[in-house]
């Protein structure tokens, strides 16, 4: 079957660094996306990894290990506006995104 | 990134009426669009994949006669919820796949919150 495993909820402090882990199992693999979703809003695209390694984009970085079925999203210099759910979504052999429930990140002052 | 609009953003209707939701890709042509629904604190659930000029592909358990999808152009897909009932109340979100490049990234519209009374 296909499944995503992420922590349900994480808490971090403003200005700090947080890493959100994701393990996945899919039928085929065509890359992995990370999306941010604020409460009551639609997801917004953050990053895409298809090769192993780290992709850095400003305060956000995403890492992928295909052999381990593992990815993480690293958020630096946390801001209060980063409080949101973060969705790890691998793309399967049909280029269909597989969605989990995401990780709710709570930022405290 | 690419921009996807969705209209209306919020709709309240009476039970038994039909509601049409539009999804537009504003700065790119999308051969494929997706329709999702999401219940509070739950994951996105794919309802159907909409390909321009052909019939939509519905996920298992989604009634195609109830959720009518039309993808008449490369920039517009519509979802019509027919004979809506209170259990259809949900957050409906469309996405459009930007073709080309290495990723075929899906960009989401802002969503439509449907409340059926």
PDB file of N, CA and C in Angstrom, chain A residues 6-104:
ATOM      1  N   UNK A   6       4.207  11.116   9.252  1.00  0.00           N
ATOM      2  CA  UNK A   6       4.774  12.369   9.768  1.00  0.00           C
ATOM      3  C   UNK A   6       4.274  12.531  11.192  1.00  0.00           C
ATOM      4  N   UNK A   7       5.030  13.272  12.018  1.00  0.00           N
ATOM      5  CA  UNK A   7       4.495  13.541  13.356  1.00  0.00           C
ATOM      6  C   UNK A   7       3.222  14.375  13.236  1.00  0.00           C
ATOM      7  N   UNK A   8       2.310  14.151  14.127  1.00  0.00           N
ATOM      8  CA  UNK A   8       1.031  14.860  14.085  1.00  0.00           C
ATOM      9  C   UNK A   8       1.194  16.325  14.429  1.00  0.00           C
ATOM     10  N   UNK A   9       2.030  16.578  15.426  1.00  0.00           N
ATOM     11  CA  UNK A   9       2.175  17.949  15.903  1.00  0.00           C
ATOM     12  C   UNK A   9       3.582  18.159  16.452  1.00  0.00           C
ATOM     13  N   UNK A  10       4.106  19.376  16.233  1.00  0.00           N
ATOM     14  CA  UNK A  10       5.405  19.755  16.793  1.00  0.00           C
ATOM     15  C   UNK A  10       5.307  21.181  17.317  1.00  0.00           C
ATOM     16  N   UNK A  11       6.105  21.464  18.309  1.00  0.00           N
ATOM     17  CA  UNK A  11       6.157  22.807  18.879  1.00  0.00           C
ATOM     18  C   UNK A  11       7.595  23.297  18.846  1.00  0.00           C
ATOM     19  N   UNK A  12       7.783  24.556  18.475  1.00  0.00           N
ATOM     20  CA  UNK A  12       9.125  25.132  18.441  1.00  0.00           C
ATOM     21  C   UNK A  12       9.042  26.593  18.859  1.00  0.00           C
ATOM     22  N   UNK A  13      10.204  27.165  19.115  1.00  0.00           N
ATOM     23  CA  UNK A  13      10.272  28.539  19.600  1.00  0.00           C
ATOM     24  C   UNK A  13      10.654  29.493  18.472  1.00  0.00           C
ATOM     25  N   UNK A  14      10.095  30.651  18.494  1.00  0.00           N
ATOM     26  CA  UNK A  14      10.420  31.688  17.518  1.00  0.00           C
ATOM     27  C   UNK A  14      11.924  31.916  17.465  1.00  0.00           C
ATOM     28  N   UNK A  15      12.474  31.954  16.249  1.00  0.00           N
ATOM     29  CA  UNK A  15      13.907  32.152  16.076  1.00  0.00           C
ATOM     30  C   UNK A  15      14.718  30.875  16.024  1.00  0.00           C
ATOM     31  N   UNK A  16      14.111  29.781  16.420  1.00  0.00           N
ATOM     32  CA  UNK A  16      14.817  28.501  16.476  1.00  0.00           C
ATOM     33  C   UNK A  16      14.755  27.785  15.121  1.00  0.00           C
ATOM     34  N   UNK A  17      15.243  26.540  15.133  1.00  0.00           N
ATOM     35  CA  UNK A  17      15.234  25.675  13.949  1.00  0.00           C
ATOM     36  C   UNK A  17      14.383  24.447  14.259  1.00  0.00           C
ATOM     37  N   UNK A  18      13.629  23.979  13.291  1.00  0.00           N
ATOM     38  CA  UNK A  18      12.843  22.766  13.490  1.00  0.00           C
ATOM     39  C   UNK A  18      12.956  21.885  12.253  1.00  0.00           C
ATOM     40  N   UNK A  19      12.987  20.587  12.480  1.00  0.00           N
ATOM     41  CA  UNK A  19      13.050  19.617  11.382  1.00  0.00           C
ATOM     42  C   UNK A  19      11.820  18.725  11.433  1.00  0.00           C
ATOM     43  N   UNK A  20      11.106  18.677  10.345  1.00  0.00           N
ATOM     44  CA  UNK A  20       9.897  17.851  10.257  1.00  0.00           C
ATOM     45  C   UNK A  20      10.223  16.652   9.376  1.00  0.00           C
ATOM     46  N   UNK A  21      10.141  15.481   9.950  1.00  0.00           N
ATOM     47  CA  UNK A  21      10.488  14.259   9.228  1.00  0.00           C
ATOM     48  C   UNK A  21       9.284  13.622   8.554  1.00  0.00           C
ATOM     49  N   UNK A  22       9.589  12.921   7.481  1.00  0.00           N
ATOM     50  CA  UNK A  22       8.536  12.235   6.736  1.00  0.00           C
ATOM     51  C   UNK A  22       9.099  10.934   6.167  1.00  0.00           C
ATOM     52  N   UNK A  23       8.431   9.839   6.432  1.00  0.00           N
ATOM     53  CA  UNK A  23       8.762   8.582   5.771  1.00  0.00           C
ATOM     54  C   UNK A  23       7.576   8.178   4.921  1.00  0.00           C
ATOM     55  N   UNK A  24       7.864   7.516   3.830  1.00  0.00           N
ATOM     56  CA  UNK A  24       6.793   7.234   2.880  1.00  0.00           C
ATOM     57  C   UNK A  24       7.003   5.887   2.202  1.00  0.00           C
ATOM     58  N   UNK A  25       5.908   5.341   1.727  1.00  0.00           N
ATOM     59  CA  UNK A  25       5.921   4.151   0.889  1.00  0.00           C
ATOM     60  C   UNK A  25       4.967   4.403  -0.258  1.00  0.00           C
ATOM     61  N   UNK A  26       5.460   4.287  -1.473  1.00  0.00           N
ATOM     62  CA  UNK A  26       4.606   4.529  -2.633  1.00  0.00           C
ATOM     63  C   UNK A  26       4.834   3.467  -3.697  1.00  0.00           C
ATOM     64  N   UNK A  27       3.871   3.359  -4.593  1.00  0.00           N
ATOM     65  CA  UNK A  27       4.012   2.506  -5.770  1.00  0.00           C
ATOM     66  C   UNK A  27       4.693   3.343  -6.836  1.00  0.00           C
ATOM     67  N   UNK A  28       5.979   3.163  -6.971  1.00  0.00           N
ATOM     68  CA  UNK A  28       6.738   4.026  -7.859  1.00  0.00           C
ATOM     69  C   UNK A  28       7.025   5.357  -7.179  1.00  0.00           C
ATOM     70  N   UNK A  29       7.898   6.112  -7.762  1.00  0.00           N
ATOM     71  CA  UNK A  29       8.269   7.384  -7.138  1.00  0.00           C
ATOM     72  C   UNK A  29       8.707   8.371  -8.212  1.00  0.00           C
ATOM     73  N   UNK A  30       8.089   9.554  -8.144  1.00  0.00           N
ATOM     74  CA  UNK A  30       8.440  10.613  -9.091  1.00  0.00           C
ATOM     75  C   UNK A  30       8.657  11.924  -8.363  1.00  0.00           C
ATOM     76  N   UNK A  31       9.361  11.835  -7.248  1.00  0.00           N
ATOM     77  CA  UNK A  31       9.675  13.051  -6.524  1.00  0.00           C
ATOM     78  C   UNK A  31       8.787  13.239  -5.310  1.00  0.00           C
ATOM     79  N   UNK A  32       9.185  14.185  -4.480  1.00  0.00           N
ATOM     80  CA  UNK A  32       8.440  14.448  -3.248  1.00  0.00           C
ATOM     81  C   UNK A  32       8.286  15.951  -3.058  1.00  0.00           C
ATOM     82  N   UNK A  33       7.076  16.333  -2.707  1.00  0.00           N
ATOM     83  CA  UNK A  33       6.750  17.747  -2.527  1.00  0.00           C
ATOM     84  C   UNK A  33       6.500  18.029  -1.055  1.00  0.00           C
ATOM     85  N   UNK A  34       6.815  19.254  -0.661  1.00  0.00           N
ATOM     86  CA  UNK A  34       6.399  19.763   0.634  1.00  0.00           C
ATOM     87  C   UNK A  34       5.499  20.981   0.393  1.00  0.00           C
ATOM     88  N   UNK A  35       4.384  20.966   1.124  1.00  0.00           N
ATOM     89  CA  UNK A  35       3.445  22.079   1.051  1.00  0.00           C
ATOM     90  C   UNK A  35       3.209  22.614   2.453  1.00  0.00           C
ATOM     91  N   UNK A  36       2.887  23.900   2.504  1.00  0.00           N
ATOM     92  CA  UNK A  36       2.492  24.546   3.752  1.00  0.00           C
ATOM     93  C   UNK A  36       0.998  24.849   3.675  1.00  0.00           C
ATOM     94  N   UNK A  37       0.281  24.576   4.746  1.00  0.00           N
ATOM     95  CA  UNK A  37      -1.147  24.887   4.756  1.00  0.00           C
ATOM     96  C   UNK A  37      -1.520  25.572   6.059  1.00  0.00           C
ATOM     97  N   UNK A  38      -1.897  26.841   5.962  1.00  0.00           N
ATOM     98  CA  UNK A  38      -2.423  27.541   7.122  1.00  0.00           C
ATOM     99  C   UNK A  38      -3.869  27.138   7.328  1.00  0.00           C
ATOM    100  N   UNK A  39      -4.299  27.221   8.564  1.00  0.00           N
ATOM    101  CA  UNK A  39      -5.655  26.791   8.911  1.00  0.00           C
ATOM    102  C   UNK A  39      -6.683  27.514   8.061  1.00  0.00           C
ATOM    103  N   UNK A  40      -7.573  26.751   7.465  1.00  0.00           N
ATOM    104  CA  UNK A  40      -8.642  27.332   6.670  1.00  0.00           C
ATOM    105  C   UNK A  40      -8.245  27.769   5.280  1.00  0.00           C
ATOM    106  N   UNK A  41      -6.996  27.511   4.912  1.00  0.00           N
ATOM    107  CA  UNK A  41      -6.526  27.917   3.590  1.00  0.00           C
ATOM    108  C   UNK A  41      -6.057  26.703   2.795  1.00  0.00           C
ATOM    109  N   UNK A  42      -5.867  26.904   1.496  1.00  0.00           N
ATOM    110  CA  UNK A  42      -5.358  25.838   0.635  1.00  0.00           C
ATOM    111  C   UNK A  42      -3.840  25.714   0.791  1.00  0.00           C
ATOM    112  N   UNK A  43      -3.291  24.575   0.420  1.00  0.00           N
ATOM    113  CA  UNK A  43      -1.839  24.391   0.510  1.00  0.00           C
ATOM    114  C   UNK A  43      -1.081  25.294  -0.448  1.00  0.00           C
ATOM    115  N   UNK A  44       0.117  25.680  -0.060  1.00  0.00           N
ATOM    116  CA  UNK A  44       1.008  26.415  -0.956  1.00  0.00           C
ATOM    117  C   UNK A  44       2.309  25.631  -1.108  1.00  0.00           C
ATOM    118  N   UNK A  45       2.841  25.634  -2.299  1.00  0.00           N
ATOM    119  CA  UNK A  45       4.028  24.862  -2.631  1.00  0.00           C
ATOM    120  C   UNK A  45       5.266  25.424  -1.940  1.00  0.00           C
ATOM    121  N   UNK A  46       6.048  24.535  -1.331  1.00  0.00           N
ATOM    122  CA  UNK A  46       7.293  24.943  -0.692  1.00  0.00           C
ATOM    123  C   UNK A  46       8.513  24.431  -1.438  1.00  0.00           C
ATOM    124  N   UNK A  47       8.523  23.106  -1.712  1.00  0.00           N
ATOM    125  CA  UNK A  47       9.741  22.545  -2.290  1.00  0.00           C
ATOM    126  C   UNK A  47       9.448  21.246  -3.002  1.00  0.00           C
ATOM    127  N   UNK A  48      10.421  20.846  -3.830  1.00  0.00           N
ATOM    128  CA  UNK A  48      10.331  19.591  -4.572  1.00  0.00           C
ATOM    129  C   UNK A  48      11.705  18.949  -4.606  1.00  0.00           C
ATOM    130  N   UNK A  49      11.759  17.667  -4.269  1.00  0.00           N
ATOM    131  CA  UNK A  49      13.003  16.886  -4.368  1.00  0.00           C
ATOM    132  C   UNK A  49      12.742  15.652  -5.221  1.00  0.00           C
ATOM    133  N   UNK A  50      13.640  15.401  -6.149  1.00  0.00           N
ATOM    134  CA  UNK A  50      13.532  14.157  -6.916  1.00  0.00           C
ATOM    135  C   UNK A  50      14.835  13.363  -6.819  1.00  0.00           C
ATOM    136  N   UNK A  51      15.930  14.046  -6.561  1.00  0.00           N
ATOM    137  CA  UNK A  51      17.221  13.387  -6.363  1.00  0.00           C
ATOM    138  C   UNK A  51      17.601  13.444  -4.894  1.00  0.00           C
ATOM    139  N   UNK A  52      18.428  12.522  -4.473  1.00  0.00           N
ATOM    140  CA  UNK A  52      18.894  12.508  -3.090  1.00  0.00           C
ATOM    141  C   UNK A  52      19.672  13.780  -2.783  1.00  0.00           C
ATOM    142  N   UNK A  53      19.493  14.249  -1.574  1.00  0.00           N
ATOM    143  CA  UNK A  53      20.272  15.412  -1.155  1.00  0.00           C
ATOM    144  C   UNK A  53      19.402  16.523  -0.626  1.00  0.00           C
ATOM    145  N   UNK A  54      20.046  17.635  -0.415  1.00  0.00           N
ATOM    146  CA  UNK A  54      19.423  18.787   0.222  1.00  0.00           C
ATOM    147  C   UNK A  54      19.147  19.881  -0.799  1.00  0.00           C
ATOM    148  N   UNK A  55      17.927  20.399  -0.767  1.00  0.00           N
ATOM    149  CA  UNK A  55      17.557  21.544  -1.586  1.00  0.00           C
ATOM    150  C   UNK A  55      17.293  22.705  -0.640  1.00  0.00           C
ATOM    151  N   UNK A  56      17.998  23.798  -0.835  1.00  0.00           N
ATOM    152  CA  UNK A  56      17.838  24.945   0.051  1.00  0.00           C
ATOM    153  C   UNK A  56      17.132  26.075  -0.669  1.00  0.00           C
ATOM    154  N   UNK A  57      16.168  26.654   0.052  1.00  0.00           N
ATOM    155  CA  UNK A  57      15.403  27.766  -0.516  1.00  0.00           C
ATOM    156  C   UNK A  57      15.096  28.741   0.614  1.00  0.00           C
ATOM    157  N   UNK A  58      16.004  29.693   0.782  1.00  0.00           N
ATOM    158  CA  UNK A  58      15.802  30.682   1.835  1.00  0.00           C
ATOM    159  C   UNK A  58      15.853  30.042   3.211  1.00  0.00           C
ATOM    160  N   UNK A  59      14.845  30.308   4.011  1.00  0.00           N
ATOM    161  CA  UNK A  59      14.818  29.749   5.376  1.00  0.00           C
ATOM    162  C   UNK A  59      14.419  28.275   5.388  1.00  0.00           C
ATOM    163  N   UNK A  60      13.908  27.800   4.262  1.00  0.00           N
ATOM    164  CA  UNK A  60      13.425  26.414   4.207  1.00  0.00           C
ATOM    165  C   UNK A  60      14.390  25.555   3.391  1.00  0.00           C
ATOM    166  N   UNK A  61      14.628  24.343   3.875  1.00  0.00           N
ATOM    167  CA  UNK A  61      15.430  23.365   3.136  1.00  0.00           C
ATOM    168  C   UNK A  61      14.694  22.045   3.186  1.00  0.00           C
ATOM    169  N   UNK A  62      14.860  21.256   2.136  1.00  0.00           N
ATOM    170  CA  UNK A  62      14.234  19.934   2.132  1.00  0.00           C
ATOM    171  C   UNK A  62      15.263  18.913   1.697  1.00  0.00           C
ATOM    172  N   UNK A  63      15.202  17.770   2.352  1.00  0.00           N
ATOM    173  CA  UNK A  63      16.167  16.697   2.121  1.00  0.00           C
ATOM    174  C   UNK A  63      15.427  15.435   1.692  1.00  0.00           C
ATOM    175  N   UNK A  64      16.066  14.667   0.828  1.00  0.00           N
ATOM    176  CA  UNK A  64      15.466  13.410   0.374  1.00  0.00           C
ATOM    177  C   UNK A  64      16.496  12.281   0.352  1.00  0.00           C
ATOM    178  N   UNK A  65      16.082  11.123   0.826  1.00  0.00           N
ATOM    179  CA  UNK A  65      16.821   9.885   0.646  1.00  0.00           C
ATOM    180  C   UNK A  65      15.859   8.875   0.052  1.00  0.00           C
ATOM    181  N   UNK A  66      16.007   8.592  -1.218  1.00  0.00           N
ATOM    182  CA  UNK A  66      15.070   7.693  -1.889  1.00  0.00           C
ATOM    183  C   UNK A  66      15.216   6.264  -1.383  1.00  0.00           C
ATOM    184  N   UNK A  67      16.444   5.841  -1.119  1.00  0.00           N
ATOM    185  CA  UNK A  67      16.656   4.461  -0.682  1.00  0.00           C
ATOM    186  C   UNK A  67      16.011   4.203   0.677  1.00  0.00           C
ATOM    187  N   UNK A  68      15.922   5.232   1.497  1.00  0.00           N
ATOM    188  CA  UNK A  68      15.329   5.080   2.831  1.00  0.00           C
ATOM    189  C   UNK A  68      13.854   5.481   2.854  1.00  0.00           C
ATOM    190  N   UNK A  69      13.343   6.002   1.763  1.00  0.00           N
ATOM    191  CA  UNK A  69      11.958   6.473   1.773  1.00  0.00           C
ATOM    192  C   UNK A  69      11.761   7.548   2.814  1.00  0.00           C
ATOM    193  N   UNK A  70      12.670   8.507   2.832  1.00  0.00           N
ATOM    194  CA  UNK A  70      12.725   9.479   3.921  1.00  0.00           C
ATOM    195  C   UNK A  70      12.999  10.869   3.387  1.00  0.00           C
ATOM    196  N   UNK A  71      12.305  11.822   3.977  1.00  0.00           N
ATOM    197  CA  UNK A  71      12.525  13.222   3.652  1.00  0.00           C
ATOM    198  C   UNK A  71      12.366  14.038   4.920  1.00  0.00           C
ATOM    199  N   UNK A  72      12.979  15.199   4.943  1.00  0.00           N
ATOM    200  CA  UNK A  72      12.682  16.136   6.014  1.00  0.00           C
ATOM    201  C   UNK A  72      12.624  17.553   5.475  1.00  0.00           C
ATOM    202  N   UNK A  73      11.870  18.364   6.173  1.00  0.00           N
ATOM    203  CA  UNK A  73      11.783  19.798   5.898  1.00  0.00           C
ATOM    204  C   UNK A  73      12.411  20.515   7.076  1.00  0.00           C
ATOM    205  N   UNK A  74      13.372  21.376   6.783  1.00  0.00           N
ATOM    206  CA  UNK A  74      14.081  22.112   7.818  1.00  0.00           C
ATOM    207  C   UNK A  74      13.696  23.581   7.730  1.00  0.00           C
ATOM    208  N   UNK A  75      13.211  24.113   8.819  1.00  0.00           N
ATOM    209  CA  UNK A  75      12.817  25.518   8.862  1.00  0.00           C
ATOM    210  C   UNK A  75      13.740  26.249   9.843  1.00  0.00           C
ATOM    211  N   UNK A  76      14.395  27.284   9.346  1.00  0.00           N
ATOM    212  CA  UNK A  76      15.315  28.050  10.174  1.00  0.00           C
ATOM    213  C   UNK A  76      14.709  29.396  10.543  1.00  0.00           C
ATOM    214  N   UNK A  77      15.288  30.008  11.571  1.00  0.00           N
ATOM    215  CA  UNK A  77      14.863  31.358  11.994  1.00  0.00           C
ATOM    216  C   UNK A  77      13.338  31.449  12.030  1.00  0.00           C
ATOM    217  N   UNK A  78      12.753  30.557  12.780  1.00  0.00           N
ATOM    218  CA  UNK A  78      11.305  30.441  12.811  1.00  0.00           C
ATOM    219  C   UNK A  78      10.619  31.756  13.148  1.00  0.00           C
ATOM    220  N   UNK A  79       9.523  31.990  12.423  1.00  0.00           N
ATOM    221  CA  UNK A  79       8.699  33.169  12.662  1.00  0.00           C
ATOM    222  C   UNK A  79       7.298  32.707  13.050  1.00  0.00           C
ATOM    223  N   UNK A  80       6.579  33.585  13.714  1.00  0.00           N
ATOM    224  CA  UNK A  80       5.230  33.208  14.160  1.00  0.00           C
ATOM    225  C   UNK A  80       4.361  32.807  12.971  1.00  0.00           C
ATOM    226  N   UNK A  81       4.562  33.434  11.825  1.00  0.00           N
ATOM    227  CA  UNK A  81       3.753  33.127  10.650  1.00  0.00           C
ATOM    228  C   UNK A  81       4.027  31.731  10.091  1.00  0.00           C
ATOM    229  N   UNK A  82       5.076  31.085  10.589  1.00  0.00           N
ATOM    230  CA  UNK A  82       5.371  29.722  10.148  1.00  0.00           C
ATOM    231  C   UNK A  82       4.455  28.694  10.827  1.00  0.00           C
ATOM    232  N   UNK A  83       3.663  29.141  11.767  1.00  0.00           N
ATOM    233  CA  UNK A  83       2.688  28.242  12.403  1.00  0.00           C
ATOM    234  C   UNK A  83       1.686  27.799  11.347  1.00  0.00           C
ATOM    235  N   UNK A  84       1.692  26.520  11.052  1.00  0.00           N
ATOM    236  CA  UNK A  84       0.863  25.985   9.965  1.00  0.00           C
ATOM    237  C   UNK A  84       1.018  24.475   9.973  1.00  0.00           C
ATOM    238  N   UNK A  85       0.293  23.834   9.083  1.00  0.00           N
ATOM    239  CA  UNK A  85       0.516  22.406   8.858  1.00  0.00           C
ATOM    240  C   UNK A  85       1.454  22.249   7.672  1.00  0.00           C
ATOM    241  N   UNK A  86       2.333  21.264   7.759  1.00  0.00           N
ATOM    242  CA  UNK A  86       3.297  21.001   6.689  1.00  0.00           C
ATOM    243  C   UNK A  86       3.034  19.597   6.149  1.00  0.00           C
ATOM    244  N   UNK A  87       2.780  19.546   4.857  1.00  0.00           N
ATOM    245  CA  UNK A  87       2.357  18.319   4.209  1.00  0.00           C
ATOM    246  C   UNK A  87       3.481  17.768   3.342  1.00  0.00           C
ATOM    247  N   UNK A  88       3.827  16.530   3.607  1.00  0.00           N
ATOM    248  CA  UNK A  88       4.791  15.797   2.795  1.00  0.00           C
ATOM    249  C   UNK A  88       3.980  15.000   1.781  1.00  0.00           C
ATOM    250  N   UNK A  89       4.279  15.162   0.502  1.00  0.00           N
ATOM    251  CA  UNK A  89       3.467  14.515  -0.522  1.00  0.00           C
ATOM    252  C   UNK A  89       4.349  13.898  -1.601  1.00  0.00           C
ATOM    253  N   UNK A  90       4.621  12.608  -1.509  1.00  0.00           N
ATOM    254  CA  UNK A  90       5.364  11.962  -2.587  1.00  0.00           C
ATOM    255  C   UNK A  90       4.477  11.762  -3.818  1.00  0.00           C
ATOM    256  N   UNK A  91       5.113  11.706  -4.955  1.00  0.00           N
ATOM    257  CA  UNK A  91       4.415  11.496  -6.223  1.00  0.00           C
ATOM    258  C   UNK A  91       4.654  10.059  -6.661  1.00  0.00           C
ATOM    259  N   UNK A  92       3.574   9.337  -6.963  1.00  0.00           N
ATOM    260  CA  UNK A  92       3.741   7.920  -7.282  1.00  0.00           C
ATOM    261  C   UNK A  92       4.003   7.704  -8.776  1.00  0.00           C
ATOM    262  N   UNK A  93       3.919   6.467  -9.212  1.00  0.00           N
ATOM    263  CA  UNK A  93       4.260   6.145 -10.597  1.00  0.00           C
ATOM    264  C   UNK A  93       3.328   6.811 -11.604  1.00  0.00           C
ATOM    265  N   UNK A  94       2.131   7.176 -11.169  1.00  0.00           N
ATOM    266  CA  UNK A  94       1.179   7.872 -12.034  1.00  0.00           C
ATOM    267  C   UNK A  94       1.238   9.387 -11.854  1.00  0.00           C
ATOM    268  N   UNK A  95       2.274   9.858 -11.196  1.00  0.00           N
ATOM    269  CA  UNK A  95       2.434  11.289 -10.902  1.00  0.00           C
ATOM    270  C   UNK A  95       1.296  11.815 -10.031  1.00  0.00           C
ATOM    271  N   UNK A  96       0.693  10.924  -9.278  1.00  0.00           N
ATOM    272  CA  UNK A  96      -0.361  11.344  -8.372  1.00  0.00           C
ATOM    273  C   UNK A  96       0.251  11.578  -7.002  1.00  0.00           C
ATOM    274  N   UNK A  97      -0.117  12.700  -6.383  1.00  0.00           N
ATOM    275  CA  UNK A  97       0.421  13.003  -5.061  1.00  0.00           C
ATOM    276  C   UNK A  97      -0.309  12.181  -4.003  1.00  0.00           C
ATOM    277  N   UNK A  98       0.445  11.643  -3.093  1.00  0.00           N
ATOM    278  CA  UNK A  98      -0.101  10.890  -1.978  1.00  0.00           C
ATOM    279  C   UNK A  98      -0.056  11.803  -0.749  1.00  0.00           C
ATOM    280  N   UNK A  99      -1.205  11.980  -0.135  1.00  0.00           N
ATOM    281  CA  UNK A  99      -1.308  12.939   0.968  1.00  0.00           C
ATOM    282  C   UNK A  99      -1.505  12.246   2.304  1.00  0.00           C
ATOM    283  N   UNK A 100      -0.789  12.722   3.289  1.00  0.00           N
ATOM    284  CA  UNK A 100      -1.045  12.336   4.663  1.00  0.00           C
ATOM    285  C   UNK A 100      -1.788  13.463   5.349  1.00  0.00           C
ATOM    286  N   UNK A 101      -1.879  13.382   6.655  1.00  0.00           N
ATOM    287  CA  UNK A 101      -2.581  14.413   7.418  1.00  0.00           C
ATOM    288  C   UNK A 101      -1.706  15.614   7.718  1.00  0.00           C
ATOM    289  N   UNK A 102      -0.392  15.473   7.495  1.00  0.00           N
ATOM    290  CA  UNK A 102       0.500  16.600   7.724  1.00  0.00           C
ATOM    291  C   UNK A 102       0.932  16.734   9.172  1.00  0.00           C
ATOM    292  N   UNK A 103       1.858  17.652   9.382  1.00  0.00           N
ATOM    293  CA  UNK A 103       2.368  17.962  10.713  1.00  0.00           C
ATOM    294  C   UNK A 103       1.960  19.378  11.082  1.00  0.00           C
ATOM    295  N   UNK A 104       1.258  19.503  12.171  1.00  0.00           N
ATOM    296  CA  UNK A 104       0.886  20.833  12.653  1.00  0.00           C
ATOM    297  C   UNK A 104       2.043  21.404  13.464  1.00  0.00           C
TER     298      UNK A 104
END
